[in-house]
Amino acid sequence: MQLRKTDAVVIYRADFGESDLLVTLYTPDLGKVKGIAKGAKRSKRRFVNNLQPFSYIRVLFAEGRGGLIRVDEADMIQPFFRISDDISKVLYGSYFLEMVKEMTGEKEANPPLFELVVTFLTLLNDAPPREEYPRVFELRFLDLLGYRPRVTECSICNEQLPWADGAWFSFRHGGAVCQGCHINAQGAVAISGETLQAMEQALMMDLAGVEGIRFSPQVLAEGREILPRFVQHQLGKGLKSLRVMEEVQGD
Ligand SMILES: [Zn+2]
């Protein structure tokens, strides 16, 4: 079997039998792939401890049967080990990885999405955790998967939204709806113009500047209500990492 190399972020791992590991990797050229690392729990030489979630690695692999790859070696590029120093970093990072695991298709390459994941893991590793980061990640992630929420025009009548008047956010219609249309958008929740503007900024900004982004308490409160719910609406089910985050933050 021909051996290939790819960069990858480890998004999930589980024990498999006595000595093997099952891993889910996110890669730039293959998208999400599942693989088996034979003897990974024994072989310090080939794997050291490089198959931990969050690790940014380079793997040597072969295509296997049933869509599984066989991971032969894993070299560390960046372990992002400082994410584990802080509970908020772990919670945010686990949320990012779960979104990738649950919402991307197997072997659907999306190199910008790989870049997004590495950018945000780097940010969590290097900077103090801020609630702005999961909000910007959600928006950019949704955009890259084709679920970009509409924030400048009404998702029903397509008219420009006068942000100054505030609007409504409809999960079913995939974005903001105007005052006139909201009666036709069951379950829509009120959203301020300031939050819509912040969402537009997050969608358009150069991610090199994301460390400096600051939202007001109102934008953070509305974003916390709306965006995780919108992510789960698109997925069609709840995410475990969000439940854990709510429990921890509710203490
Ligand atoms: Zn409208």
Coordinates of C-alpha atoms and ligand atoms in Angstrom, one line a residue:
M1 CA 0.0 0.0 0.0
Q2 CA 1.3 3.4 -0.9
L3 CA 2.2 5.6 2.1
R4 CA 1.2 9.3 2.1
K5 CA 1.8 12.2 4.4
T6 CA -0.6 14.9 5.6
D7 CA -0.8 17.5 8.3
A8 CA -3.6 16.9 10.7
V9 CA -5.3 18.1 13.9
V10 CA -6.4 15.3 16.2
I11 CA -10.0 15.9 17.0
Y12 CA -10.9 12.6 18.8
R13 CA -9.2 9.5 20.1
A14 CA -10.4 6.3 21.7
D15 CA -8.8 3.2 22.9
F16 CA -9.3 0.2 20.6
G17 CA -8.4 -3.2 22.1
E18 CA -5.3 -3.7 24.1
S19 CA -2.8 -1.7 22.2
D20 CA -4.5 0.2 19.3
L21 CA -6.0 3.7 19.1
L22 CA -8.9 4.9 17.0
V23 CA -8.4 8.5 16.0
T24 CA -10.4 11.1 14.0
L25 CA -8.2 13.6 12.3
Y26 CA -9.0 16.8 10.4
T27 CA -6.7 17.4 7.5
P28 CA -6.3 20.1 4.8
D29 CA -6.5 17.8 1.8
L30 CA -8.8 15.0 2.9
G31 CA -11.0 16.8 5.4
K32 CA -12.1 14.6 8.2
V33 CA -10.7 11.1 8.3
K34 CA -10.9 8.2 10.8
G35 CA -8.0 6.0 11.3
I36 CA -6.5 3.3 13.3
A37 CA -3.0 3.5 14.9
K38 CA -1.9 -0.1 15.4
G39 CA 0.2 -0.6 18.5
A40 CA 0.0 3.1 19.4
K41 CA -0.3 2.5 23.1
R42 CA 2.9 0.5 23.0
S43 CA 5.1 2.1 20.4
K44 CA 6.8 5.1 21.9
R45 CA 9.0 5.3 18.9
R46 CA 6.4 5.9 16.3
F47 CA 3.8 7.9 18.2
V48 CA 5.3 9.1 21.5
N49 CA 2.1 10.8 22.8
N50 CA 1.3 12.6 19.6
L51 CA -2.2 11.4 19.1
Q52 CA -3.9 13.5 21.8
P53 CA -6.8 15.8 20.9
F54 CA -5.7 19.3 20.0
S55 CA -2.3 18.1 18.7
Y56 CA -1.2 19.5 15.3
I57 CA 0.8 16.7 13.7
R58 CA 2.1 15.3 10.5
V59 CA 1.1 11.7 9.8
L60 CA 2.3 9.0 7.6
F61 CA -0.6 6.9 6.6
A62 CA -2.1 4.4 4.1
E63 CA -5.7 4.1 2.8
G64 CA -7.3 1.2 4.5
R65 CA -10.4 -0.8 4.2
G66 CA -13.9 0.6 4.9
G67 CA -12.7 4.2 4.7
L68 CA -10.4 3.9 7.7
I69 CA -6.8 5.0 7.2
R70 CA -3.9 3.2 8.8
V71 CA -1.8 5.7 10.7
D72 CA 1.8 4.5 10.7
E73 CA 3.6 7.5 12.2
A74 CA 2.8 10.8 13.8
D75 CA 5.3 13.7 14.2
M76 CA 4.4 16.6 16.3
I77 CA 4.2 20.1 14.7
Q78 CA 2.6 21.9 17.6
P79 CA 1.1 20.2 20.7
F80 CA -0.9 23.3 21.9
F81 CA -0.2 22.0 25.4
R82 CA -1.0 25.3 27.1
I83 CA -4.7 24.8 26.2
S84 CA -4.8 22.4 29.1
D85 CA -3.6 25.0 31.6
D86 CA -7.0 26.7 31.8
I87 CA -10.6 25.3 32.0
S88 CA -12.1 27.9 29.7
K89 CA -9.5 27.1 27.1
V90 CA -10.3 23.4 27.3
L91 CA -14.0 24.1 27.1
Y92 CA -13.7 26.4 24.0
G93 CA -11.2 24.1 22.3
S94 CA -13.4 21.0 23.0
Y95 CA -16.3 22.9 21.4
F96 CA -14.3 23.7 18.3
L97 CA -13.2 20.1 17.9
E98 CA -16.7 18.7 18.5
M99 CA -18.1 21.1 15.9
V100 CA -15.6 19.8 13.4
K101 CA -16.2 16.2 14.3
E102 CA -20.0 16.4 14.1
M103 CA -20.5 18.9 11.3
T104 CA -18.0 18.2 8.6
G105 CA -18.3 15.3 6.2
E106 CA -15.7 12.5 5.9
K107 CA -13.2 13.1 3.1
E108 CA -14.6 16.5 2.2
A109 CA -11.6 18.7 1.8
N110 CA -12.0 22.3 3.1
P111 CA -8.5 23.8 3.5
P112 CA -9.8 27.2 4.8
L113 CA -11.6 25.3 7.5
F114 CA -8.4 23.5 8.5
E115 CA -6.7 27.0 8.7
L116 CA -9.5 28.2 10.8
V117 CA -9.1 25.4 13.3
V118 CA -5.3 25.9 13.5
T119 CA -5.7 29.7 13.9
F120 CA -8.1 29.3 16.9
L121 CA -6.2 26.5 18.6
T122 CA -3.1 28.8 18.3
L123 CA -5.1 31.6 19.8
L124 CA -6.3 29.5 22.7
N125 CA -2.7 28.3 23.3
D126 CA -1.1 31.7 23.2
A127 CA -3.6 34.2 24.6
P128 CA -5.9 34.4 27.6
P129 CA -9.3 32.9 26.8
R130 CA -12.0 35.4 25.8
E131 CA -15.7 34.7 25.1
E132 CA -15.3 36.6 21.8
Y133 CA -13.3 33.6 20.4
P134 CA -16.1 31.0 20.3
R135 CA -18.4 33.6 18.9
V136 CA -16.1 34.4 16.0
F137 CA -15.3 30.8 15.5
E138 CA -18.9 29.8 15.2
L139 CA -19.6 32.5 12.6
R140 CA -16.6 31.7 10.5
F141 CA -17.1 27.9 10.8
L142 CA -20.8 28.2 9.7
D143 CA -19.7 30.5 6.8
L144 CA -17.2 27.9 5.6
L145 CA -19.8 25.1 5.7
G146 CA -22.3 27.2 3.7
Y147 CA -24.5 28.3 6.7
R148 CA -23.4 31.9 6.9
P149 CA -26.2 33.7 8.8
R150 CA -27.6 36.7 7.1
V151 CA -27.1 39.9 9.1
T152 CA -27.4 42.8 6.7
E153 CA -30.6 41.9 4.8
C154 CA -33.8 40.3 6.0
S155 CA -33.7 36.5 5.5
I156 CA -37.3 36.6 4.3
C157 CA -37.9 39.8 2.2
N158 CA -34.3 40.6 1.4
E159 CA -34.7 44.2 2.3
Q160 CA -31.7 46.0 3.9
L161 CA -32.1 45.8 7.7
P162 CA -32.1 49.2 9.4
W163 CA -29.7 48.0 12.2
A164 CA -30.7 51.0 14.4
D165 CA -34.2 49.6 14.8
G166 CA -33.0 46.2 16.0
A167 CA -34.3 43.0 14.3
W168 CA -35.1 39.4 15.0
F169 CA -33.0 36.3 14.5
S170 CA -34.8 33.3 12.9
F171 CA -33.0 29.9 13.3
R172 CA -35.3 28.4 10.7
H173 CA -34.7 31.2 8.1
G174 CA -30.9 31.2 8.7
G175 CA -30.4 34.7 9.9
A176 CA -31.9 38.1 10.8
V177 CA -35.4 39.1 9.8
C178 CA -36.9 42.5 9.7
Q179 CA -39.7 43.9 12.0
G180 CA -42.3 43.5 9.3
C181 CA -41.4 39.8 8.6
H182 CA -40.8 38.5 12.1
I183 CA -44.5 37.6 12.5
N184 CA -43.8 35.0 9.8
A185 CA -40.8 33.7 11.6
Q186 CA -41.9 31.5 14.5
G187 CA -39.4 31.1 17.2
A188 CA -37.4 34.1 16.2
V189 CA -35.6 36.0 19.0
A190 CA -34.9 39.7 19.3
I191 CA -31.4 40.8 18.3
S192 CA -29.9 44.3 18.6
G193 CA -28.4 46.2 15.8
E194 CA -25.2 46.3 17.8
T195 CA -25.0 42.5 17.8
L196 CA -25.8 42.3 14.1
Q197 CA -23.0 44.8 13.4
A198 CA -20.6 42.7 15.6
M199 CA -21.5 39.6 13.7
E200 CA -20.9 41.3 10.4
Q201 CA -17.5 42.4 11.7
A202 CA -16.7 38.9 12.8
L203 CA -17.6 37.5 9.4
M204 CA -15.5 40.1 7.5
M205 CA -12.5 40.6 9.6
D206 CA -8.9 39.5 8.9
L207 CA -8.4 36.7 11.5
A208 CA -4.9 38.0 12.1
G209 CA -6.6 40.6 14.3
V210 CA -8.9 38.3 16.2
E211 CA -6.9 38.5 19.4
G212 CA -7.8 42.2 19.7
I213 CA -11.6 41.9 19.1
R214 CA -13.8 43.1 21.9
F215 CA -17.6 42.9 22.1
S216 CA -19.8 44.8 24.6
P217 CA -21.6 42.8 27.4
Q218 CA -24.8 43.1 25.4
V219 CA -23.3 41.6 22.3
L220 CA -21.7 38.8 24.3
A221 CA -25.0 38.1 26.0
E222 CA -27.0 38.0 22.8
G223 CA -24.2 36.0 21.0
R224 CA -24.2 33.4 23.8
E225 CA -28.0 33.0 23.5
I226 CA -28.1 32.9 19.7
L227 CA -25.0 31.4 18.1
P228 CA -24.6 28.1 19.9
R229 CA -28.3 27.5 19.4
F230 CA -28.0 28.3 15.7
V231 CA -25.0 25.9 15.4
Q232 CA -27.1 23.1 17.0
H233 CA -30.1 24.0 14.8
Q234 CA -28.0 23.5 11.7
L235 CA -26.6 20.2 13.1
G236 CA -30.0 19.0 14.1
K237 CA -28.9 17.9 17.6
G238 CA -27.2 19.1 20.7
L239 CA -23.4 19.2 21.3
K240 CA -22.0 17.6 24.5
S241 CA -19.3 20.3 24.8
L242 CA -21.9 23.0 25.1
R243 CA -23.8 21.1 27.8
V244 CA -20.6 20.8 29.8
M245 CA -19.8 24.5 29.2
E246 CA -23.3 25.5 30.5
E247 CA -22.8 23.3 33.6
V248 CA -19.4 24.8 34.4
Q249 CA -20.5 28.4 33.8
G250 CA -23.7 27.9 35.8
D251 CA -21.7 27.1 39.0
Ligands
ZN1 ZN -38.3 41.3 5.9

